[in-house]
Short mmCIF file of C-alpha atoms and ligand atoms in Angstrom, two decimals:
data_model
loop_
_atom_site.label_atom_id
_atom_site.label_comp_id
_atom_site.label_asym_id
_atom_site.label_seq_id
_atom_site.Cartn_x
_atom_site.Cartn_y
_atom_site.Cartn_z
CA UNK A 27 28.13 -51.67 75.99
CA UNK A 28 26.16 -52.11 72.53
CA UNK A 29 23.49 -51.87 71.70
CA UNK A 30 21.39 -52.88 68.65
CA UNK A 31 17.96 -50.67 69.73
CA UNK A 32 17.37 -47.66 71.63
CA UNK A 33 14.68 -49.15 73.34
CA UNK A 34 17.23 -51.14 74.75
CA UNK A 35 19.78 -48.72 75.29
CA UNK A 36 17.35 -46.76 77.65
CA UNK A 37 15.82 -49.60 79.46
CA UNK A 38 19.86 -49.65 80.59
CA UNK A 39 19.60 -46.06 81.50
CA UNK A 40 16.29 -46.35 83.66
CA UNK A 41 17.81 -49.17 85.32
CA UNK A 42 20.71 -47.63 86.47
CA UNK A 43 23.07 -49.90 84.32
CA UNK A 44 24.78 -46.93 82.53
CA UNK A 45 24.48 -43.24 82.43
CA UNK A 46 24.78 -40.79 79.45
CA UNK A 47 28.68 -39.44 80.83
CA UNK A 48 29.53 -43.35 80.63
CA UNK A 49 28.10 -44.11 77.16
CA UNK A 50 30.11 -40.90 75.76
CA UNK A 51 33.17 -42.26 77.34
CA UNK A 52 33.06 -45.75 76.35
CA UNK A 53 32.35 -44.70 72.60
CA UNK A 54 35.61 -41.97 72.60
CA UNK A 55 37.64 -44.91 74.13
CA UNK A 56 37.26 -47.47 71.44
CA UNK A 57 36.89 -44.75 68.67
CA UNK A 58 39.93 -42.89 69.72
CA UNK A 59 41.76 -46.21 70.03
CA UNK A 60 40.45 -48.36 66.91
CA UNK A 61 40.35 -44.75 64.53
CA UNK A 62 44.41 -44.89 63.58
CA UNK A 63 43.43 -47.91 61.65
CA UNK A 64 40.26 -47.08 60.64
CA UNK A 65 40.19 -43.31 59.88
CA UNK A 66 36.48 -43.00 60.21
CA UNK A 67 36.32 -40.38 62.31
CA UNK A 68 38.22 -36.72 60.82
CA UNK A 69 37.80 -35.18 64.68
CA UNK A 70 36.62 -35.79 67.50
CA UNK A 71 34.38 -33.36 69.76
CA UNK A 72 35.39 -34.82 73.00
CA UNK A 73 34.60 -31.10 74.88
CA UNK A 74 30.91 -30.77 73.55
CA UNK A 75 29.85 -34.67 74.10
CA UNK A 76 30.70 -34.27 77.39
CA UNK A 77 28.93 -31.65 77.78
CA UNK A 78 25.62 -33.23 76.16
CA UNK A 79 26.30 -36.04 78.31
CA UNK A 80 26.53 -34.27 81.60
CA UNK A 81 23.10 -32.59 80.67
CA UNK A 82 21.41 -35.26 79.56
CA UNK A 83 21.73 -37.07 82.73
CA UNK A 84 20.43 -34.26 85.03
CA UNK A 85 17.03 -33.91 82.38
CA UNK A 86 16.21 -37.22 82.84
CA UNK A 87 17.10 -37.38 86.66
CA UNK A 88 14.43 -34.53 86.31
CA UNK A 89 12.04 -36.83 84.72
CA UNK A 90 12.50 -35.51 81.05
CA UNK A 91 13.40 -38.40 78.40
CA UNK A 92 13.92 -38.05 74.79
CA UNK A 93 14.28 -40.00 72.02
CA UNK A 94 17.44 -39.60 71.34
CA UNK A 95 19.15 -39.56 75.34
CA UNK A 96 22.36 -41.49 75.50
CA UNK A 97 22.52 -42.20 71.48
CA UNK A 98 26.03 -41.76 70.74
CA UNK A 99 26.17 -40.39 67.20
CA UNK A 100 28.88 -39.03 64.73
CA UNK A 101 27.33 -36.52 61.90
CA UNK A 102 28.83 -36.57 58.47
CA UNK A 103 31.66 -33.99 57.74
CA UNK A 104 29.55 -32.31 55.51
CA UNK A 105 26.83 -30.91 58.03
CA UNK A 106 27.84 -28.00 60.48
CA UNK A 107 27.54 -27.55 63.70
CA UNK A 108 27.97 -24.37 65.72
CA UNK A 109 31.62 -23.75 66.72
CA UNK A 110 32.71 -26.71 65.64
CA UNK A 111 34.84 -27.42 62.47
CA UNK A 112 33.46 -28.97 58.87
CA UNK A 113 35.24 -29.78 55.97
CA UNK A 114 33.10 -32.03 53.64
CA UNK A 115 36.36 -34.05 53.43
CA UNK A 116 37.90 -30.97 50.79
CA UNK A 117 41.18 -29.19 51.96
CA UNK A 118 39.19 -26.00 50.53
CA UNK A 119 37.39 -25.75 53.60
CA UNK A 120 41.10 -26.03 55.83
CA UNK A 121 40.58 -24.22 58.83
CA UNK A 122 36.21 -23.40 58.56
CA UNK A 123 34.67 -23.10 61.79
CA UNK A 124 30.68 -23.17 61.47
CA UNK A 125 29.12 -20.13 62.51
CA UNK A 126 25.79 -21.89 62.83
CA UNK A 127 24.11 -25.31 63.15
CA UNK A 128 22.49 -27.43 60.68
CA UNK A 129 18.83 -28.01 61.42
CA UNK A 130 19.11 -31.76 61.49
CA UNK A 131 22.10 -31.80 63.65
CA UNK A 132 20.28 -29.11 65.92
CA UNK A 133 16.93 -32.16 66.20
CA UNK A 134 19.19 -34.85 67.55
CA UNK A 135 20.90 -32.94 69.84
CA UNK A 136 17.45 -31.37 70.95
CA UNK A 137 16.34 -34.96 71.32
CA UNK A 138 19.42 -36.28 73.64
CA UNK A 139 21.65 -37.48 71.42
CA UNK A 140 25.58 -36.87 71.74
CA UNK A 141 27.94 -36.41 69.23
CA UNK A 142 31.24 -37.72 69.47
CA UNK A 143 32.38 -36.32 66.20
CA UNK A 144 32.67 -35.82 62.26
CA UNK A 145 32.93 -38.61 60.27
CA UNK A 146 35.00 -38.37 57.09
CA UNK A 147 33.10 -38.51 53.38
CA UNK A 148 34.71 -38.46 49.92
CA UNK A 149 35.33 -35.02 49.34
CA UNK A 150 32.00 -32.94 48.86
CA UNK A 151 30.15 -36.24 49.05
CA UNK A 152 31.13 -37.27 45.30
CA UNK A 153 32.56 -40.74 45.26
CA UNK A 154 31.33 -43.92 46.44
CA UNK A 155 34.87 -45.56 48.02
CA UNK A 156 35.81 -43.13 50.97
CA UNK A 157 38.73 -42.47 48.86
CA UNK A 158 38.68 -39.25 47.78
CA UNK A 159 38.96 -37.16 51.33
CA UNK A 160 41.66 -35.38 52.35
CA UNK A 161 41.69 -36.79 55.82
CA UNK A 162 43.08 -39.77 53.49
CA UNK A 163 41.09 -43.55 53.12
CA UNK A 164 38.52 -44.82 55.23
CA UNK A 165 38.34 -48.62 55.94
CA UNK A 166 35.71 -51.11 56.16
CA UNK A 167 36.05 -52.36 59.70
CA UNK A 168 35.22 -55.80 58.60
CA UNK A 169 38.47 -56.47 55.92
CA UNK A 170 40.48 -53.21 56.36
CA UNK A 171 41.93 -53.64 52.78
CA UNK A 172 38.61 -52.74 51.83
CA UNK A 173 36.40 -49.83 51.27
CA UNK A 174 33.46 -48.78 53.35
CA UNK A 175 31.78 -47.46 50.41
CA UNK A 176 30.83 -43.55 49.70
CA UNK A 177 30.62 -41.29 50.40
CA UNK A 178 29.52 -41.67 53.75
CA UNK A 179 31.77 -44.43 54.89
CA UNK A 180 32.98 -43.11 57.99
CA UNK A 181 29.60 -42.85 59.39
CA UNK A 182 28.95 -46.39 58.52
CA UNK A 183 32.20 -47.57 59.31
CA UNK A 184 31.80 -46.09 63.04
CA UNK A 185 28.47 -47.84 63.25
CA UNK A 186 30.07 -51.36 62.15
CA UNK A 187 32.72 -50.93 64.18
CA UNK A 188 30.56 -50.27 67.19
CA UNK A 189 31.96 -47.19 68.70
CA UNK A 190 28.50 -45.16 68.08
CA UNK A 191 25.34 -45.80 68.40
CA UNK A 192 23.94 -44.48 64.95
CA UNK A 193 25.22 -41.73 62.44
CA UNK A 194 23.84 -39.24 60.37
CA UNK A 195 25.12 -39.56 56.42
CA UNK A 196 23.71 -37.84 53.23
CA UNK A 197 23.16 -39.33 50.47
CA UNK A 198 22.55 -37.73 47.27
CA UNK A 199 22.76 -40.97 44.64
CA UNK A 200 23.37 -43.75 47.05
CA UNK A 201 25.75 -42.56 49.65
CA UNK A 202 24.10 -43.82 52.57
CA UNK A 203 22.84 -47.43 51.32
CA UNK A 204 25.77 -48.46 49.96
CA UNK A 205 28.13 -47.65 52.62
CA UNK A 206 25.36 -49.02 54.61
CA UNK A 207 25.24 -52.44 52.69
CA UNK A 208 29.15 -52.48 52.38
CA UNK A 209 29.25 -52.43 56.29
CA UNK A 210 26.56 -54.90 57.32
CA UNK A 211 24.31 -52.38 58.98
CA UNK A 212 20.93 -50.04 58.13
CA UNK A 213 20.71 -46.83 56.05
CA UNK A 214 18.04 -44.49 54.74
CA UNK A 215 17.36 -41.83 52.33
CA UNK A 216 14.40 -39.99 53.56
CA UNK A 217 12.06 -38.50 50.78
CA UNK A 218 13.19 -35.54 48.91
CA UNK A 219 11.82 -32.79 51.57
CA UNK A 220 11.03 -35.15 54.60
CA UNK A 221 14.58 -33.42 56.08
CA UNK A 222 15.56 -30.28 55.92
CA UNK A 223 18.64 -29.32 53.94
CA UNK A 224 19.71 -26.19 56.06
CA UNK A 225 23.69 -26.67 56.70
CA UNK A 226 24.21 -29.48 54.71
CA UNK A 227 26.97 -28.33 52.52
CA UNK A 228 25.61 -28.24 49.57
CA UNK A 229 26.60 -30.93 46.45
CA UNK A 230 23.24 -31.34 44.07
CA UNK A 231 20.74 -29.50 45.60
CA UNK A 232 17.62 -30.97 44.17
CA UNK A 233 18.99 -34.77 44.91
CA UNK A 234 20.87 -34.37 48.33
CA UNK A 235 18.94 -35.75 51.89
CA UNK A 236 20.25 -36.19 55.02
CA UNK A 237 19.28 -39.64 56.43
CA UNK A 238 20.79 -41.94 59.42
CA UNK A 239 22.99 -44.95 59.69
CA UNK A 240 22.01 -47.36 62.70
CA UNK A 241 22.42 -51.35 63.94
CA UNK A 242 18.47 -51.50 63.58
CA UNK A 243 15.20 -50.59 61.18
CA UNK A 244 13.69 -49.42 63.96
CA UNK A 245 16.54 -47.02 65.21
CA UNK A 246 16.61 -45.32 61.36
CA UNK A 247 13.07 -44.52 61.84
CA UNK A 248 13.56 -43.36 65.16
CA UNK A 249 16.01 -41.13 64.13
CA UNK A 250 14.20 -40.23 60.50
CA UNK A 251 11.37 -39.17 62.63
CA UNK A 252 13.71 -36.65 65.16
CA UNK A 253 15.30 -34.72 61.92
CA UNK A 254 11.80 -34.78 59.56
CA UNK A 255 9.67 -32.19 59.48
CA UNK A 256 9.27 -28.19 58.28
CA UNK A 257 11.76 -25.77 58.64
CA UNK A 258 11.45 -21.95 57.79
CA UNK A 259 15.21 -21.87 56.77
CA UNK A 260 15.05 -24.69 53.71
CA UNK A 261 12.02 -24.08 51.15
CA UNK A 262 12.17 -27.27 49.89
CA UNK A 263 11.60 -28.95 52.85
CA UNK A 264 8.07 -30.04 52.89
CA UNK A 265 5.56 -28.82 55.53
CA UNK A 266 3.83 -31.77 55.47
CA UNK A 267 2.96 -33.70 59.39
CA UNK A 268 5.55 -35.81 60.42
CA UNK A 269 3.64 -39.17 60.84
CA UNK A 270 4.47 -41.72 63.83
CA UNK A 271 7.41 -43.94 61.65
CA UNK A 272 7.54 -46.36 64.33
CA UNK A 273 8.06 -49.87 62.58
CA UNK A 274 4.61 -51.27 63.24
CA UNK A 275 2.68 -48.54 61.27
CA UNK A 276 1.32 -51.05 59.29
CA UNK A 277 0.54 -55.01 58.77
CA UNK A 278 3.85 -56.31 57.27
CA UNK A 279 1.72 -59.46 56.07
CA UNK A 280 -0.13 -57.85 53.85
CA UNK A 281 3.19 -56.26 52.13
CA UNK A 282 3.73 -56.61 47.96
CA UNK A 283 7.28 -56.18 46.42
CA UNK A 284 7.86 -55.38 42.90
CA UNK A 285 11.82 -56.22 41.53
CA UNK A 286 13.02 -55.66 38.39
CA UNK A 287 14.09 -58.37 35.51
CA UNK A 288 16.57 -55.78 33.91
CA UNK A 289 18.26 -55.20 37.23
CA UNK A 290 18.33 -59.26 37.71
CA UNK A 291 20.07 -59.54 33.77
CA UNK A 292 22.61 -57.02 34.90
CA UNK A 293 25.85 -58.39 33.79
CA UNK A 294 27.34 -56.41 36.88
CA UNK A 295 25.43 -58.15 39.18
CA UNK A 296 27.51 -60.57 41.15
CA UNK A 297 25.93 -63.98 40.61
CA UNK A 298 25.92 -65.16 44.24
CA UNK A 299 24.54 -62.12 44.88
CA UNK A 300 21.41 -62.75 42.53
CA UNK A 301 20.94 -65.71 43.57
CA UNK A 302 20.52 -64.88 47.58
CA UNK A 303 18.39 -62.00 46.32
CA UNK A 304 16.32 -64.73 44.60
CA UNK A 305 16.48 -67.00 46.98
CA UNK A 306 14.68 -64.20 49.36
CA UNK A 307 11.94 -63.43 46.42
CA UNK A 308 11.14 -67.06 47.04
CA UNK A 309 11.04 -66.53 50.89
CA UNK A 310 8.14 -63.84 50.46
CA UNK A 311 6.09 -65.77 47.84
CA UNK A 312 6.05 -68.69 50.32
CA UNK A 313 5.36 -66.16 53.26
CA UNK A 314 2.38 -65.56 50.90
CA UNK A 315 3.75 -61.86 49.48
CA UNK A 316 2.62 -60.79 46.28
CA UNK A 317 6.37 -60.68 44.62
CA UNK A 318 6.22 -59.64 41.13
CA UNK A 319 8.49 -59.07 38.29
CA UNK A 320 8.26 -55.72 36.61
CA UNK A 321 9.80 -54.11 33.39
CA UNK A 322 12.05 -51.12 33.77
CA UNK A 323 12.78 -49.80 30.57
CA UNK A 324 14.97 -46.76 32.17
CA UNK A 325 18.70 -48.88 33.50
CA UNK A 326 21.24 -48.03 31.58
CA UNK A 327 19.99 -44.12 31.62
CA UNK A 328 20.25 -43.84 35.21
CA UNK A 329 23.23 -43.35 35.80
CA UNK A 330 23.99 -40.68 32.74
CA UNK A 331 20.68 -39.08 34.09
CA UNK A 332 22.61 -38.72 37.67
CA UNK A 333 25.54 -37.29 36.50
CA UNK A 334 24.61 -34.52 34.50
CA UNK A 335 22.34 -33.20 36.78
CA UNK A 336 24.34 -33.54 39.89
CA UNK A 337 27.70 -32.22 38.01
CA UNK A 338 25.53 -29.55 36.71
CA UNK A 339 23.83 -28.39 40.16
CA UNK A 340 27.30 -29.51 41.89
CA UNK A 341 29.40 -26.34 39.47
CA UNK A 342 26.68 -24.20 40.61
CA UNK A 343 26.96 -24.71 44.15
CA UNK A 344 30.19 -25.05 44.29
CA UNK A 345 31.11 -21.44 42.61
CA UNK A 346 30.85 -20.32 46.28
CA UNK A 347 34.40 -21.45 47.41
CA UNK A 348 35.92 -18.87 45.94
CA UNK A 349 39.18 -18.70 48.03
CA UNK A 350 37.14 -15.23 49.43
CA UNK A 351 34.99 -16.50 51.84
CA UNK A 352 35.45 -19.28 53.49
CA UNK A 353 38.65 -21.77 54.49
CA UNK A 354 41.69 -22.08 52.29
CA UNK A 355 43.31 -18.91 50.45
CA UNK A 356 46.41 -19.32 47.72
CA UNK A 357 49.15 -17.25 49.01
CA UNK A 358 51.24 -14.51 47.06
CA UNK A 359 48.81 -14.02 44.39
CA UNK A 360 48.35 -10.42 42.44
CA UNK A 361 45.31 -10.10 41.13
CA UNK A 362 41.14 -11.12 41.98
CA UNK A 363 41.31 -13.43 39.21
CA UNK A 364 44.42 -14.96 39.94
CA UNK A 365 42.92 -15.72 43.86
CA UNK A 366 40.24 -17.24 42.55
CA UNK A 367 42.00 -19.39 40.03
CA UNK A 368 44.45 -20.66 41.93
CA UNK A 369 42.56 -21.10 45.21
CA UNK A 370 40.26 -23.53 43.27
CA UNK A 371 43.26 -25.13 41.44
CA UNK A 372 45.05 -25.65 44.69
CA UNK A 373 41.97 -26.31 47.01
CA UNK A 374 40.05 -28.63 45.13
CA UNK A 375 40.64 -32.30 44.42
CA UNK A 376 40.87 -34.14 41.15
CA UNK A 377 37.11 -35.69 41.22
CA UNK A 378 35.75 -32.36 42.44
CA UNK A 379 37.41 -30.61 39.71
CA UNK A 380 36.18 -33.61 36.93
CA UNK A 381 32.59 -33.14 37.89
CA UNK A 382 32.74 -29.15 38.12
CA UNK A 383 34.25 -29.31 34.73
CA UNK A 384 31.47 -31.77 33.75
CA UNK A 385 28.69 -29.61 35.00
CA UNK A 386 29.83 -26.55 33.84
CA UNK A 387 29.84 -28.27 30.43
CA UNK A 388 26.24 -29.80 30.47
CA UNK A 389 25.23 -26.10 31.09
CA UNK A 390 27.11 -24.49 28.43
CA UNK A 391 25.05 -22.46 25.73
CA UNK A 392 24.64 -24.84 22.95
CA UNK A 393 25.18 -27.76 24.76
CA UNK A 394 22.28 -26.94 27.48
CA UNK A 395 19.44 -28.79 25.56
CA UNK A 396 21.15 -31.51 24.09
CA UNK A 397 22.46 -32.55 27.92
CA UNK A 398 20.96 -30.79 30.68
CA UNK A 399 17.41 -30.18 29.49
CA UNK A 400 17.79 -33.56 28.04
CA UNK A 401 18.07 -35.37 31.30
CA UNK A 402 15.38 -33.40 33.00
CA UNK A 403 13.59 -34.48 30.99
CA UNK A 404 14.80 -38.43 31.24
CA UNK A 405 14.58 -37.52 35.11
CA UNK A 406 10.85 -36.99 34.96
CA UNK A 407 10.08 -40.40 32.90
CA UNK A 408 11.74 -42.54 35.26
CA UNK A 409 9.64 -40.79 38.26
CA UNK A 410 6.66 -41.48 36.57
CA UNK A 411 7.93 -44.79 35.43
CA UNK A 412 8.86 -45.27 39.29
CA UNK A 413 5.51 -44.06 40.70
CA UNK A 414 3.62 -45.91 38.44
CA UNK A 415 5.13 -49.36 39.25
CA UNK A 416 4.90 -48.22 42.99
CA UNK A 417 1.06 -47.98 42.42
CA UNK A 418 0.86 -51.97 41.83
CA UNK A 419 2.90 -52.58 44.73
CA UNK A 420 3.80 -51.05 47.96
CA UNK A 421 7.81 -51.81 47.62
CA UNK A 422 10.67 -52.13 45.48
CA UNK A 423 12.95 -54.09 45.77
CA UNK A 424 16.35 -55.33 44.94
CA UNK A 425 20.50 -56.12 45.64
CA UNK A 426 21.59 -52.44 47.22
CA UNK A 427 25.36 -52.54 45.18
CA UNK A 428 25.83 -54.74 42.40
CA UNK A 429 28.51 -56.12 44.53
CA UNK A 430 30.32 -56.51 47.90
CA UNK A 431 32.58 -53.72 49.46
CA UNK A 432 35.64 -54.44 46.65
CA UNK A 433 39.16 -53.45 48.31
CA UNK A 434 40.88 -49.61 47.99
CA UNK A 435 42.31 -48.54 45.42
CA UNK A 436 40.74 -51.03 42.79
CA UNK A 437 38.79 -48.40 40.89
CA UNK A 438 40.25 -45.36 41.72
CA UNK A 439 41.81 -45.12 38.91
CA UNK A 440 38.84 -45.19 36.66
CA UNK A 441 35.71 -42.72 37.40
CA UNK A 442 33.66 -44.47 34.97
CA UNK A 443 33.82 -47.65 36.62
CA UNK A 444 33.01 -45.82 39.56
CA UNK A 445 30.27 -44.11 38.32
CA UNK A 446 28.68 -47.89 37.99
CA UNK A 447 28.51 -48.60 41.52
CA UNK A 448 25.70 -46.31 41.64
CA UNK A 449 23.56 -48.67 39.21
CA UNK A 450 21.07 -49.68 42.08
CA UNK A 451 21.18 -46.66 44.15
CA UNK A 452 20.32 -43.46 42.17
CA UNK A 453 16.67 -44.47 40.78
CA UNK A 454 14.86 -43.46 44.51
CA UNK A 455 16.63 -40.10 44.60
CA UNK A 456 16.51 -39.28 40.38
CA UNK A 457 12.51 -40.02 41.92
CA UNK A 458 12.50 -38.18 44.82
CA UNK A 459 11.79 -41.54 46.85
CA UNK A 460 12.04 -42.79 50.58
CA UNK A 461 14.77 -46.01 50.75
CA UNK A 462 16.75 -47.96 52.53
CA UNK A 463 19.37 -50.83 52.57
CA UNK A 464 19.28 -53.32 55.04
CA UNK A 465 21.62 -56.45 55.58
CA UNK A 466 21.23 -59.44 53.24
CA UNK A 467 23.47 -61.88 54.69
CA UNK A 468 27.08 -62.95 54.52
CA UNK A 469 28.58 -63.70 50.78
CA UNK A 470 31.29 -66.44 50.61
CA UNK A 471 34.26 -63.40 50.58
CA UNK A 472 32.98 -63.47 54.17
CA UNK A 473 31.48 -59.08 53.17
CA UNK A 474 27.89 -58.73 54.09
CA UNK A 475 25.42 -58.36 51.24
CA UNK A 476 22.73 -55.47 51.37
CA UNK A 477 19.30 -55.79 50.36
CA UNK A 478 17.57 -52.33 48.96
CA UNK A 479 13.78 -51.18 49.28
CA UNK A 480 11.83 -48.09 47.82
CA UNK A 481 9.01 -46.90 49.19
CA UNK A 482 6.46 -44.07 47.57
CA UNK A 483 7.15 -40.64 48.29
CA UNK A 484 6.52 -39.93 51.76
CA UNK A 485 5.61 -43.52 53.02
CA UNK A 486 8.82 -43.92 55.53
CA UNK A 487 6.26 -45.47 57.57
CA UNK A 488 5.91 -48.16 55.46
CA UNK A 489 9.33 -48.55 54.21
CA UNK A 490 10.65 -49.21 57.99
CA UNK A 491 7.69 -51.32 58.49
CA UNK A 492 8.85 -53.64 56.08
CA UNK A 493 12.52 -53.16 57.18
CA UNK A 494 11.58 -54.39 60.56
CA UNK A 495 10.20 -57.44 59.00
CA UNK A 496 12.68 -58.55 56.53
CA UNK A 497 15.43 -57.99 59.43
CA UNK A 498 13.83 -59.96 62.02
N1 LIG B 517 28.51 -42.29 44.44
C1 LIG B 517 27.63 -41.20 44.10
C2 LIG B 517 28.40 -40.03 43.61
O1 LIG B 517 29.60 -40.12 43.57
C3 LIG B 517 26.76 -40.88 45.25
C4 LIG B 517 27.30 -39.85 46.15
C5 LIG B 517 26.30 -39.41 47.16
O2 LIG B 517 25.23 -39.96 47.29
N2 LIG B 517 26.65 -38.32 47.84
O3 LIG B 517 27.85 -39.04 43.22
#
């Protein structure tokens, strides 16, 4: 049975039409089945869903519904979860068994939800094709000689392919929109802080959120609203109340939309994708939406600005696999050094090691101004750029990816051209901004198109709001 809403999923369950144990079962069936072709899903946690299952069924025959009963979810491989393996897709972490929980994985649970398993990611979350894991590809459920996108494609791909309910992803410059957009279904960034951060392995600290994948607007701010909120183990989560995000928080009539030119002009932009983009700018204006175009002097730095901070924060935090404490060890080595060296060497992939070498480069003596400080300082233009278009109008908008989900392998063999896909994507997190890519349509390669909105810094309520609208 699928289901596009929760609403829907427990009118089923107060009728009698399905119970928790059956949901869990169905989704391990066709998962289990469907995942040799897939590979969306790196393992499955068949013992603990049951479990879940069994218990969420006797608290509601008690009386006691949650949010989240009966939502079959899979969690991103880079979040842990008590006794249970992660690996953030990197054979580094071969063999790591979570000691502990990750706050947001702990909220769904605590709110009904059952998870099925981890999903696979590019390894550490750095890539944007699903490529890059050492589980091996995942593929887009849709055309399997395609990608997903990254680096949260197996939690979208399990979505699409309708064996969970929702996922959780992260999504640090884009890596749960595009995957989201790729696979024809929803995805959100939260604000920087909305979420807590505690047991998300770590890639750039001051960019990364953890944010759901769903069939429906109003299922991603369901779930947003389950895993926001304070949390005495993350400092940077913000302590701010969690406001109702249900998607009528606000009048979606009275909605304005602000896209820019630049991104329009953007040679990379597939044409057939501008023009359905335009085609829904018209829509609004005749709706009676203030649509307007603004001028976004920042593009082209956007990207540059991403990558030297993330590689930079990414060397730091990734100093910790150390071949010492956690997962894979080189064998027959002599010396400390030589543990660490080749434990690294052997453990790590070939983008990991790319943007640990970049980062580590940005933050060299001598080079720290001219790069590092240099795009902090970029960083804070463009959020005041950002925030002060977002005070003429309540939304952003524009295409998610500057294309469709292109097939595997096509630009794995250049990072640069990878580093493009991000275009669209990495302006709401360089900000610190709430967004979201929902489903644009069907291009003539028969791939679904995504269509991208940014919201200001903690207005999820509004950003769903308007989701909600433009979806139905
Ligand atoms: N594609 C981007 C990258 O490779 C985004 C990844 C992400 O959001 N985790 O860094």
């Amino acid at each position: 049975m699928t289901f596009h809403r929760v609403e829907d999923l427990h009118r089923a369950l107060d009728s009698g039409q399905t119970t928790c144990v059956q949901l869990v079962q169905e989704s391990l069936r066709k998962a289990r089945a469907e995942n040799p072709s897939i590979n969306a899903v790196a393992e499955f946690f068949e013992g603990s869903a049951m479990q879940q299952a069994v218990a969420v069924d006797a608290r509601r025959a008690q009386g006691d519904c949650r949010a989240l009963d009966g939502v079959t979810m899979v969690i991103k491989d880079n979040m842990v979860y008590r006794d249970h393996a992660a690996g953030a897709g990197s054979k580094i972490l071969t063999g790591f068994i979570s000691p502990y929980t990750a706050t947001a994985v702990q909220r769904i649970v605590d709110a009904g939800a059952c998870i099925v398993g981890r999903s696979s990611c590019d390894e550490f979350a750095m890539g944007s094709s699903n490529e890059t894991s050492v589980y091996g590809p995942v593929r887009n459920p849709l055309d399997l000689k395609r990608t997903p996108g990254g680096s949260s494609g197996g939690s979208a791909a399990a979505v699409a392919a309708g064996w969970v309910h929702a996922s959780l992803g992260s999504d640090t410059g884009g890596s749960i929109r595009q995957p989201a957009s790729f696979c024809g279904i929803f995805g959100a960034k939260p604000t920087y802080g909305r979420v807590s951060r505690y047991g998300l392995i770590a890639y750039a600290s001051s960019f990364d959120q953890i944010g759901p994948l769903a069939r429906s607007a109003s299922d991603l701010a369901r779930i947003t609203e389950v895993i926001s909120g304070a949390d005495q183990y993350d400092g940077t989560c913000s302590d701010r109340l969690v406001p109702s995000m249900s998607v009528k928080s606000c009048d979606p009539q009275s909605l304005s939309f602000g896209y820019y030119q630049e991104v329009l002009d953007n040679p990379a932009l597939d044409s057939e994708l501008r023009d359905a983009f335009m085609a829904r700018m018209d829509q609004l204006r005749a709706k009676g939406h203030r649509v307007e175009a603004l001028r976004f002097d920042y593009l082209d730095l956007l990207v540059p600005i991403y990558y030297i901070l993330t590689t930079a924060e990414a060397s730091a935090n990734l100093a910790r696999f150390d071949g010492v404490r956690y997962g894979y060890r080189a064998e027959g080595v002599k010396t400390l050094d030589e543990l660490y060296k080749r434990s690294r060497s052997e453990g790590f992939g070939k983008e990991v090691k790319r943007r640990i070498l970049l980062g580590t480069f940005v933050l060299r003596s001598g080079y720290f101004d001219a790069y590092y400080g240099k795009a902090q300082k970029a960083r804070r233009a463009v959020q005041n750029a950002t925030n002060a278009d977002l005070a003429k109008v309540d939304l952003l908008i524009s295409p998610t990816s500057p294309h469709t989900a292109f097939e595997l392998g096509r630009e794995a063999s250049d990072p640069t051209l990878m580093y493009l896909e991000d275009i669209f994507t990495v302006q709401a997190p360089i900000a610190g901004l709430p967004a979201l890519s929902l489903p644009m349509g069907l291009h003539s390669n028969g791939m679904p198109m995504g269509l991208h909105l940014t919201a200001k810094a903690f207005d999820e309520p509004t950003l769903f709001t308007a989701a909600e609208y433009l979806s139905s």
